[in-house]
PDB file of C-alpha atoms in Angstrom:
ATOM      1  CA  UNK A   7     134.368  67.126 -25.887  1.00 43.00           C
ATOM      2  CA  UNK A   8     131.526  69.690 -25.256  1.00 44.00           C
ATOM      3  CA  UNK A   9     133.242  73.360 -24.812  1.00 44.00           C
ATOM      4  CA  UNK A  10     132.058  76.167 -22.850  1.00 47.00           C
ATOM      5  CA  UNK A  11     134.496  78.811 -24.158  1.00 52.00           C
ATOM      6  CA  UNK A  12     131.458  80.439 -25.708  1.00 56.00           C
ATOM      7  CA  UNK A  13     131.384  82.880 -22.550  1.00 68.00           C
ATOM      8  CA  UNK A  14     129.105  79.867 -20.709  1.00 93.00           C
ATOM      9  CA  UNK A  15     130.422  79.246 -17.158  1.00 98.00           C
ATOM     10  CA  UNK A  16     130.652  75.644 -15.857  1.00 98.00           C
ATOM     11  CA  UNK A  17     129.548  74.777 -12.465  1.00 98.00           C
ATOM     12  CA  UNK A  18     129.659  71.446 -10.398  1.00 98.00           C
ATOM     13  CA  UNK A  19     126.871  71.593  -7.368  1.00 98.00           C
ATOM     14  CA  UNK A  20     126.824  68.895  -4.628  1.00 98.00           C
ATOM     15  CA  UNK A  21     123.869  67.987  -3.265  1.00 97.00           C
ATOM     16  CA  UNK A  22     122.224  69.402  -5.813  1.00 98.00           C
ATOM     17  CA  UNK A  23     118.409  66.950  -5.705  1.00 97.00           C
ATOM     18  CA  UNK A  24     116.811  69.042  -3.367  1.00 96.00           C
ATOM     19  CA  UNK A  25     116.604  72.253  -0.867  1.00 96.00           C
ATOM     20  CA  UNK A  26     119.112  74.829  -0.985  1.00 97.00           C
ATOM     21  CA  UNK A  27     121.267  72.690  -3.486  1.00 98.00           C
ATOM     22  CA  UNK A  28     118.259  72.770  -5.940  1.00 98.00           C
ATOM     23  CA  UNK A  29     118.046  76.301  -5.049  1.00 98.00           C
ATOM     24  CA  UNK A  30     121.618  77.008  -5.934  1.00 98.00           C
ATOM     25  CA  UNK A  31     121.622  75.093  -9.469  1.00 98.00           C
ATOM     26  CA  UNK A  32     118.408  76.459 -10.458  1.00 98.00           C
ATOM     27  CA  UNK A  33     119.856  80.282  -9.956  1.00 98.00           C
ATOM     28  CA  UNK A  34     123.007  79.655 -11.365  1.00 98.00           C
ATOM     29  CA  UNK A  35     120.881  77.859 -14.167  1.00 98.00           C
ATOM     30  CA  UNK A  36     119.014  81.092 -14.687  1.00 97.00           C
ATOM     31  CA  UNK A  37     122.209  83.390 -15.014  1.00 96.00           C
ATOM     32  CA  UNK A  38     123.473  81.220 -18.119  1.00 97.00           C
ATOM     33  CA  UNK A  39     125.735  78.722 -16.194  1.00 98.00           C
ATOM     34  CA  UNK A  40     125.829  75.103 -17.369  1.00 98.00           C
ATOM     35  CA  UNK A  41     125.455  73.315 -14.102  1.00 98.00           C
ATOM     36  CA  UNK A  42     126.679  69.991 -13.162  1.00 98.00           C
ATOM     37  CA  UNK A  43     124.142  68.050 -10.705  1.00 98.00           C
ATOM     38  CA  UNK A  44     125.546  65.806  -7.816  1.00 98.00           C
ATOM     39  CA  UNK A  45     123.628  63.641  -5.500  1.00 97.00           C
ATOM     40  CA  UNK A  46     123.102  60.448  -4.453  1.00 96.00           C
ATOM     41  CA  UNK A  47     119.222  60.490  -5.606  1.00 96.00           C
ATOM     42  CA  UNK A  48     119.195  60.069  -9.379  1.00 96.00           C
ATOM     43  CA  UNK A  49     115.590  60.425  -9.585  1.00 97.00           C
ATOM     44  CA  UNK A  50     115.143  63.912  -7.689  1.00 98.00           C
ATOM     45  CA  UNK A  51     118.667  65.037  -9.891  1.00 98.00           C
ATOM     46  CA  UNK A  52     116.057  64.273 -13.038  1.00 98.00           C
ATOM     47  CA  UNK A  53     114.062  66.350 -12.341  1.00 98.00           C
ATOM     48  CA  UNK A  54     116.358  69.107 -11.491  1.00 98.00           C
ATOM     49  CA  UNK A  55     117.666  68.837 -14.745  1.00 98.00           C
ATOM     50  CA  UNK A  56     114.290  68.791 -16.492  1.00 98.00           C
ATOM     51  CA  UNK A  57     113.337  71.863 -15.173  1.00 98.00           C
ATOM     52  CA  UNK A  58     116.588  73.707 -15.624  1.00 98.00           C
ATOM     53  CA  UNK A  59     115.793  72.467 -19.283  1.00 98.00           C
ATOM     54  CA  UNK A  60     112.513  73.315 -19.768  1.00 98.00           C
ATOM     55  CA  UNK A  61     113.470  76.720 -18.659  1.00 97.00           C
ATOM     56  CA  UNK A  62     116.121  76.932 -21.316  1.00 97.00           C
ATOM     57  CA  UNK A  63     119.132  75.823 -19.265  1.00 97.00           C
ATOM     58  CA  UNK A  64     121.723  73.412 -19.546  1.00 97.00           C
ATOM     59  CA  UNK A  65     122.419  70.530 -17.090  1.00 98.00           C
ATOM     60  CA  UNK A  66     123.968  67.230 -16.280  1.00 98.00           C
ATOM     61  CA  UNK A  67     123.482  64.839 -13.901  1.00 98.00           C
ATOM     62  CA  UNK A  68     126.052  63.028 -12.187  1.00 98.00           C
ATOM     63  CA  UNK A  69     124.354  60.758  -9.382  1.00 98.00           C
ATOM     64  CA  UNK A  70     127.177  60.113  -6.394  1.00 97.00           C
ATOM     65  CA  UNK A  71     128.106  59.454  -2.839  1.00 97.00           C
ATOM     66  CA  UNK A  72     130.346  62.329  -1.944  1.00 98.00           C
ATOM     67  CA  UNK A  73     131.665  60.518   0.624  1.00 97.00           C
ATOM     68  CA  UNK A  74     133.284  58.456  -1.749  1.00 97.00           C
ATOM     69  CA  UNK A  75     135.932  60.540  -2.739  1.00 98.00           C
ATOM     70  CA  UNK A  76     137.701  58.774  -6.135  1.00 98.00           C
ATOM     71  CA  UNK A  77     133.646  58.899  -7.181  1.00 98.00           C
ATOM     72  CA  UNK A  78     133.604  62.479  -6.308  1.00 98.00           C
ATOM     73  CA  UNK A  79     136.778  63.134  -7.648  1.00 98.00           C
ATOM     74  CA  UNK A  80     136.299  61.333 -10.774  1.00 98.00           C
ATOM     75  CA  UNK A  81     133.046  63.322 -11.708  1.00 98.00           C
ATOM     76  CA  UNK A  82     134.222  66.878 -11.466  1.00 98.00           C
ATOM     77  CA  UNK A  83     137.321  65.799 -13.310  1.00 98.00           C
ATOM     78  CA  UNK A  84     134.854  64.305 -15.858  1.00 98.00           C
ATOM     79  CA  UNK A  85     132.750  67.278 -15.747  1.00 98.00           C
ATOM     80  CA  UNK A  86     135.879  69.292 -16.374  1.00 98.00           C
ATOM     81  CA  UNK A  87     136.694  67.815 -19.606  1.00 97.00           C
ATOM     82  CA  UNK A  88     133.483  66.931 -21.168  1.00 96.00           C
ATOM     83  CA  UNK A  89     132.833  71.084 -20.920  1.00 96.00           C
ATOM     84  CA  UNK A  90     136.891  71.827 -21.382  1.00 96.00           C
ATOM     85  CA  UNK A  91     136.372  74.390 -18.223  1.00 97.00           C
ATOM     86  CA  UNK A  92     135.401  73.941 -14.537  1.00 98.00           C
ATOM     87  CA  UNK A  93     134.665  77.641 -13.220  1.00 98.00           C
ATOM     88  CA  UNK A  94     132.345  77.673  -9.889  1.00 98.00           C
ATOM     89  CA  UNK A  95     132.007  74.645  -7.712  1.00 99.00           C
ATOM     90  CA  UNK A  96     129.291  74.807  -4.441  1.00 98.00           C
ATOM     91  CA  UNK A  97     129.913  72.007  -1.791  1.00 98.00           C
ATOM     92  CA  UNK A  98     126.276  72.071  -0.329  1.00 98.00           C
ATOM     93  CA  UNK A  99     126.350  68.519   0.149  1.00 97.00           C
ATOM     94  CA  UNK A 100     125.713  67.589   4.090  1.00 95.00           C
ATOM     95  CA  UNK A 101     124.280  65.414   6.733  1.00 95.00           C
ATOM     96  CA  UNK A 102     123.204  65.701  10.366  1.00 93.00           C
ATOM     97  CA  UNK A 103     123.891  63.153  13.289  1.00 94.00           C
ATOM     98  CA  UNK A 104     122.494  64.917  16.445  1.00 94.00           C
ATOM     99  CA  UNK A 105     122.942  64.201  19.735  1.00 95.00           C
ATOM    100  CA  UNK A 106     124.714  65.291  23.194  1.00 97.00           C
ATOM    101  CA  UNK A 107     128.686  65.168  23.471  1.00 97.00           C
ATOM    102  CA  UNK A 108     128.219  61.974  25.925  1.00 97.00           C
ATOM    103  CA  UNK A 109     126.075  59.923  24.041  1.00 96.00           C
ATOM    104  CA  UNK A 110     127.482  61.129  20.686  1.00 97.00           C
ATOM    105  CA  UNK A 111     129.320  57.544  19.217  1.00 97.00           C
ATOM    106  CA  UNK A 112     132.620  57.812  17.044  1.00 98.00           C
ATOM    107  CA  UNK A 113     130.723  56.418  13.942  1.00 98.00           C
ATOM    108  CA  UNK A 114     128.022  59.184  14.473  1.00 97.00           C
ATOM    109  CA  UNK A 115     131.521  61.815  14.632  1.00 98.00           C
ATOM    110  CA  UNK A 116     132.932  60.300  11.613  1.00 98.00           C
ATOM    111  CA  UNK A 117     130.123  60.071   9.271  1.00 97.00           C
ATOM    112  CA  UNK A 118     129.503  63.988   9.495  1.00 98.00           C
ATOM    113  CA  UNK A 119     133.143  65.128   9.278  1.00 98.00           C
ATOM    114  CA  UNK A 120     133.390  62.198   6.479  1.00 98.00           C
ATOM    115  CA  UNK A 121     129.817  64.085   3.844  1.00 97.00           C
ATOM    116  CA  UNK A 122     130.893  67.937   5.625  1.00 98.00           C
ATOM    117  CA  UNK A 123     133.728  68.154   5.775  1.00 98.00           C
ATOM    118  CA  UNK A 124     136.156  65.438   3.863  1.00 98.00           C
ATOM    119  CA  UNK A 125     133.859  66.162   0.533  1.00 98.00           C
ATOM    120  CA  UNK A 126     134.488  69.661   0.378  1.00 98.00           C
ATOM    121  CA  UNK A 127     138.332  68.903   0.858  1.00 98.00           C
ATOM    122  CA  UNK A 128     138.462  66.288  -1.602  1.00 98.00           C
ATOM    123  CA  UNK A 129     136.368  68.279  -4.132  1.00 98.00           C
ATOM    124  CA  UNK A 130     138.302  71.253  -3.837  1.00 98.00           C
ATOM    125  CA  UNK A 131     141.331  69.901  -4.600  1.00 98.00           C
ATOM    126  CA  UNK A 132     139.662  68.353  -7.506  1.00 98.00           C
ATOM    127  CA  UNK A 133     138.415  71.247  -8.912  1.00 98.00           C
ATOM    128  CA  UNK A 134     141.504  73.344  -8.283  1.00 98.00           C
ATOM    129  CA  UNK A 135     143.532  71.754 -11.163  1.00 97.00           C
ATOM    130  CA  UNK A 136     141.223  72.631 -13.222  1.00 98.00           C
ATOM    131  CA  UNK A 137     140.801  76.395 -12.146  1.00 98.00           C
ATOM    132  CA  UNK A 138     144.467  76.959 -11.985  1.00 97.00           C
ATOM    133  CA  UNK A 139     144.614  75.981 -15.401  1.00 96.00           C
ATOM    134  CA  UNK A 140     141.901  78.957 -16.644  1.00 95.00           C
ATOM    135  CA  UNK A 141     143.309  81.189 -14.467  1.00 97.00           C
ATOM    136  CA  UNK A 142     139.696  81.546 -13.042  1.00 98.00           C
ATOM    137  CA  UNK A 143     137.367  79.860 -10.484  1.00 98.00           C
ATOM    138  CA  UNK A 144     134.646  80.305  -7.530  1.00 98.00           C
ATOM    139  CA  UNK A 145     134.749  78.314  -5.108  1.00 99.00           C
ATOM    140  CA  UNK A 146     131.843  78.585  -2.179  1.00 99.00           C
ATOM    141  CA  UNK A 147     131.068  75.947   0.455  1.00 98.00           C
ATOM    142  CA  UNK A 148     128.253  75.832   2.508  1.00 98.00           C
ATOM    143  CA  UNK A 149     128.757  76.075   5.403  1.00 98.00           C
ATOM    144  CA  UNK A 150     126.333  77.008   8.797  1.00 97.00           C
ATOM    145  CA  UNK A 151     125.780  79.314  11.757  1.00 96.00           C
ATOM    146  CA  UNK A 152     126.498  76.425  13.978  1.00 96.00           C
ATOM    147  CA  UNK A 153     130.041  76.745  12.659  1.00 97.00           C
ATOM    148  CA  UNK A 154     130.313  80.415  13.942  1.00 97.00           C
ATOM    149  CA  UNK A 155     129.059  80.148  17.318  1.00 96.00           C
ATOM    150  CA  UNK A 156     128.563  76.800  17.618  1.00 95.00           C
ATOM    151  CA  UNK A 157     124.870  74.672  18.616  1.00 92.00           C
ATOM    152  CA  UNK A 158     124.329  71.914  21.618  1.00 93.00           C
ATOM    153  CA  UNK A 159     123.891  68.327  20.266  1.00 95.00           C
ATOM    154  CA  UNK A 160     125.579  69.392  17.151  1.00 96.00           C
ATOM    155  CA  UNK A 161     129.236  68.922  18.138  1.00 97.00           C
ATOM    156  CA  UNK A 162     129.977  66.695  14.833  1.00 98.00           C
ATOM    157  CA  UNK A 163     128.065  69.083  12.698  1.00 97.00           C
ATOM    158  CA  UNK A 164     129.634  71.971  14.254  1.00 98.00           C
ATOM    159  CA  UNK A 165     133.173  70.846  14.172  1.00 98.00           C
ATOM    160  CA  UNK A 166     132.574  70.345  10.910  1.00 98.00           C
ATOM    161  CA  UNK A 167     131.531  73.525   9.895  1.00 98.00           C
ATOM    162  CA  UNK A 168     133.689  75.652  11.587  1.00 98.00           C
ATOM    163  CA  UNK A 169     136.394  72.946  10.120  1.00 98.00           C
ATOM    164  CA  UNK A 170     135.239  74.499   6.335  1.00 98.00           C
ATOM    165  CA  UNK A 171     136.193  77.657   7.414  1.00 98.00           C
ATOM    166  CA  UNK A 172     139.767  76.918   7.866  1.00 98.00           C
ATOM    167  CA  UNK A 173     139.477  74.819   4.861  1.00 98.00           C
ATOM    168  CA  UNK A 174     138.262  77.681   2.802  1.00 98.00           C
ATOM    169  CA  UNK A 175     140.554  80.553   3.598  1.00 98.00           C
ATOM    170  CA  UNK A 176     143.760  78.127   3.018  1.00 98.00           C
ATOM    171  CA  UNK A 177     142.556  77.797  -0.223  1.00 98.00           C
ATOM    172  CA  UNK A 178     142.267  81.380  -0.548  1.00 98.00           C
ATOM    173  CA  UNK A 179     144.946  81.938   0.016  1.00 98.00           C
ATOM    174  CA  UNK A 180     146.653  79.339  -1.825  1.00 98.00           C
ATOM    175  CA  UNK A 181     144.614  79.842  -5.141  1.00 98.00           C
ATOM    176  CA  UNK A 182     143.999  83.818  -5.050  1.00 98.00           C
ATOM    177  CA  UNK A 183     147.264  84.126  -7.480  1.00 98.00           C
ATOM    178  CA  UNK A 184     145.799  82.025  -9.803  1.00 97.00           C
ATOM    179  CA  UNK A 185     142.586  84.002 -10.111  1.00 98.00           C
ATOM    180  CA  UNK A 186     140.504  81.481  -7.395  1.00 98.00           C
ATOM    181  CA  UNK A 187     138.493  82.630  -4.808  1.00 98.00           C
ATOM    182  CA  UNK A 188     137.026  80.744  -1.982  1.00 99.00           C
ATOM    183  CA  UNK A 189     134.253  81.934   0.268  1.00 98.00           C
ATOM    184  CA  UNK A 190     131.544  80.031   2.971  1.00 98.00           C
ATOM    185  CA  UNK A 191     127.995  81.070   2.952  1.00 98.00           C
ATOM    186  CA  UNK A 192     126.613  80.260   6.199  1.00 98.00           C
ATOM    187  CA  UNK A 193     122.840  79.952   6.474  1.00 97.00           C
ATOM    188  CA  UNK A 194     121.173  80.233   9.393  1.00 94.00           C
ATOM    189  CA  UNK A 195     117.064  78.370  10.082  1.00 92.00           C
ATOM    190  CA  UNK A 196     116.147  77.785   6.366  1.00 94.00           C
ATOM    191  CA  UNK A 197     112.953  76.162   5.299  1.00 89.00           C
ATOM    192  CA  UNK A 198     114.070  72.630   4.301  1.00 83.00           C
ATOM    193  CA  UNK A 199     113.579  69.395   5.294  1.00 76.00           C
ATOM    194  CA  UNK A 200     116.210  69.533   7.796  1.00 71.00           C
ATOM    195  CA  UNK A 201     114.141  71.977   9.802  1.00 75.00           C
ATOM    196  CA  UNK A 202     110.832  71.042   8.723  1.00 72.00           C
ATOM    197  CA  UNK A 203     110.908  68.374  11.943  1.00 71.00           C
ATOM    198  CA  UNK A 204     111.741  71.648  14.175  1.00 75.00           C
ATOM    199  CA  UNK A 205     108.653  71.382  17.349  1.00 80.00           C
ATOM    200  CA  UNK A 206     106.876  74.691  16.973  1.00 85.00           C
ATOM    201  CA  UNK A 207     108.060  75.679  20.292  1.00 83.00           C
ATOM    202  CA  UNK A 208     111.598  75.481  19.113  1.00 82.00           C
ATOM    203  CA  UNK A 209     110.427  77.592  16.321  1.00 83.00           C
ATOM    204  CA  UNK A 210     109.189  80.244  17.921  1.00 88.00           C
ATOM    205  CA  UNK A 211     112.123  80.589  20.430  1.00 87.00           C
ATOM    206  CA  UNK A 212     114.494  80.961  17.124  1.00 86.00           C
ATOM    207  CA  UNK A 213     112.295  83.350  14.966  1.00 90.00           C
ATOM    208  CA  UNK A 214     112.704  85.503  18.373  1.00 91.00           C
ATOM    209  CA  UNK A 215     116.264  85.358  18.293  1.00 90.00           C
ATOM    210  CA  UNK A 216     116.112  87.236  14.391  1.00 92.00           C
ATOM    211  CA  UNK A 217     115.813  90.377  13.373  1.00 94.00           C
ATOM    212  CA  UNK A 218     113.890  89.389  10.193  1.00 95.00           C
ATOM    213  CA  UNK A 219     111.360  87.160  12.514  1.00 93.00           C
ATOM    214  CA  UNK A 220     111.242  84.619   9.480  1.00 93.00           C
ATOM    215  CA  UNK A 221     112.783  81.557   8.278  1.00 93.00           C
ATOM    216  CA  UNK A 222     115.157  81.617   5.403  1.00 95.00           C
ATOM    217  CA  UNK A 223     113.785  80.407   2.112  1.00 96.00           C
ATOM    218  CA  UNK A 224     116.620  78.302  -0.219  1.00 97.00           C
ATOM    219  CA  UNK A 225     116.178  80.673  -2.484  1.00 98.00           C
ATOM    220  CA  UNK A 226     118.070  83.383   0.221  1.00 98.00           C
ATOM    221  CA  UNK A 227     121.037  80.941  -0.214  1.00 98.00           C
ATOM    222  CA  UNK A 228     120.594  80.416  -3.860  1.00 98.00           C
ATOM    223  CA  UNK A 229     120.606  84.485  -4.569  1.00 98.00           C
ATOM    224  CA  UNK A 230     124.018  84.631  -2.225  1.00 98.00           C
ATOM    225  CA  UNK A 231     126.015  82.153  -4.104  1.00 98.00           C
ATOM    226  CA  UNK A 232     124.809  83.199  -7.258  1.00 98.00           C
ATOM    227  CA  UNK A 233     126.786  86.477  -6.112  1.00 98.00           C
ATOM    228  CA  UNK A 234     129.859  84.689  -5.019  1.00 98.00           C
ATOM    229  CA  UNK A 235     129.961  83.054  -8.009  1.00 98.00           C
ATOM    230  CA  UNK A 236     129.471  86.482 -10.516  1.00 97.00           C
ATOM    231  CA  UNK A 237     131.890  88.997 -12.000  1.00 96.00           C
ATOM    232  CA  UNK A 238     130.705  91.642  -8.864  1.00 97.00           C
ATOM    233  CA  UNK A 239     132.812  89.526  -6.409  1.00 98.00           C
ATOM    234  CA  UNK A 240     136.022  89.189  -7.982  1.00 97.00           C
ATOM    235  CA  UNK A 241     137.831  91.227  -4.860  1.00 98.00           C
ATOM    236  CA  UNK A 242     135.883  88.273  -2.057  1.00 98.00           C
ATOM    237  CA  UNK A 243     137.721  85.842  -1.285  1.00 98.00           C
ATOM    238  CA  UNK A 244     138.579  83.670   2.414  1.00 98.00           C
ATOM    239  CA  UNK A 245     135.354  85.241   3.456  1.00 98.00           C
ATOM    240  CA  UNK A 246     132.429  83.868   6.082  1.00 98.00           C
ATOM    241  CA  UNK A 247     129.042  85.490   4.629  1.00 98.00           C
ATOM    242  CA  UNK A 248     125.982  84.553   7.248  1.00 98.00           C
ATOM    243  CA  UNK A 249     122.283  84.575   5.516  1.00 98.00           C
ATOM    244  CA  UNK A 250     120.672  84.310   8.844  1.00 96.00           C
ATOM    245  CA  UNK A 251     118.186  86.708   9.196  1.00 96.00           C
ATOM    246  CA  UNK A 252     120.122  88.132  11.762  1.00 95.00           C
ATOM    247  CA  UNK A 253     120.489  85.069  13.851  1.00 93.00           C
ATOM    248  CA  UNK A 254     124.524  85.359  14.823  1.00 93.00           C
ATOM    249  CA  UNK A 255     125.080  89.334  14.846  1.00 86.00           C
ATOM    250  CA  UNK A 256     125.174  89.851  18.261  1.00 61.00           C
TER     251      UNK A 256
END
């Protein structure tokens, strides 16, 4: 077994090949953390890991589905003892299925609350056990705007979302005795490749609608969870934090 009780904290990040989930490990990477990759693209996890290494970090890679949940499971429970300690897990892991309420299938429902929301629950609880037994843990799921005020076409995706909320301040309040806290980031328009297919006129109509008149970058997301996930926000928890340029505040 590999310890971290060296003053290295251990995280597990989900969805972790590309985007804001690259974003996120390669932050926490920087601060020290050992971070644990998840995704179901081995090859793009690679090379997440070889650059965390190459900028003198430490990573693993553990390629999954996380919507199969004994697979999920399994792997933080591995990372968990391989380390001895499981301090910070980010659910960024998440999938899109658009399309109007009437035309929207129950396969297309499922198979967005199965990766957005299911995941998170079934990694959570995972992770939990292990947090309750160090008396310490971060937990932060990524959530979305859409979950706040909610988008048309996106009722799976939405439901979802605002679903994580819930999720997140019962386990709040559930683990805060044990030293847990649990918080959502919710990013508005980021630049990834979930938005990259947005028509220009959609674009413009959005960047009108923010006070920053710009896209988020993943790095926006990366720099808030690294936060979440430090010493400075011991006293956060059940909280919704929205890095949306000032998309929602009205």
């Amino acid at each position: 077994m590999t310890t971290a009780n060296d003053g290295q904290r251990v995280a597990f990040v989900t969805g972790a090949s590309r985007g804001i989930g690259k974003a996120i490990a390669l932050r926490l990477a920087e601060k020290g953390t050992r971070v644990a990759l998840a995704s179901r693209n081995e090859g793009l996890l690679g090379e997440v890991k070889s650059q965390i290494e190459q900028a003198g970090g430490s990573a693993i890679v553990k390629p999954l589905d996380v919507g199969d949940a004994e697979a999920l499971a399994g792997a933080i429970d591995a990372v968990a003892q391989e380390f001895g300690q499981l301090d910070i897990l980010v659910n960024n892991a998440g999938v899109t299925c658009d399309g109007l309420l009437l035309r929207m299938s129950d396969a297309d429902f499922d198979d967005v609350m199965r990766i957005d929301l299911r995941s998170a629950f079934v990694a959570c609880r995972a992770a939990a056990r292990h947090m309750m037994r160090g008396r310490f843990g971060r937990i932060i799921n990524i959530g979305s705007t859409s979950g706040l005020v909610g988008n048309a076409g996106q009722a799976n995706y939405a439901a979802a979302k605002a679903g994580l909320i819930g999720l997140t301040r019962s386990i709040a309040r559930e683990l805060g005795g044990k030293g847990v806290t649990a918080n959502v980031i919710a990013p508005g328009f980021v630049e990834t490749d979930m938005t990259a297919s947005l028509p220009q006129q959609v674009r413009e109509v959005v960047l009108k609608t923010m006070a920053l008149r710009r896209l988020g970058a993943p790095e926006d997301i990366a720099a808030a969870v690294a936060f979440l996930a430090g010493d400075d926000a011991g006293f956060i928890t059940g909280q919704v934090l929205a890095v949306d340029g000032g998309l929602t505040m009205s």
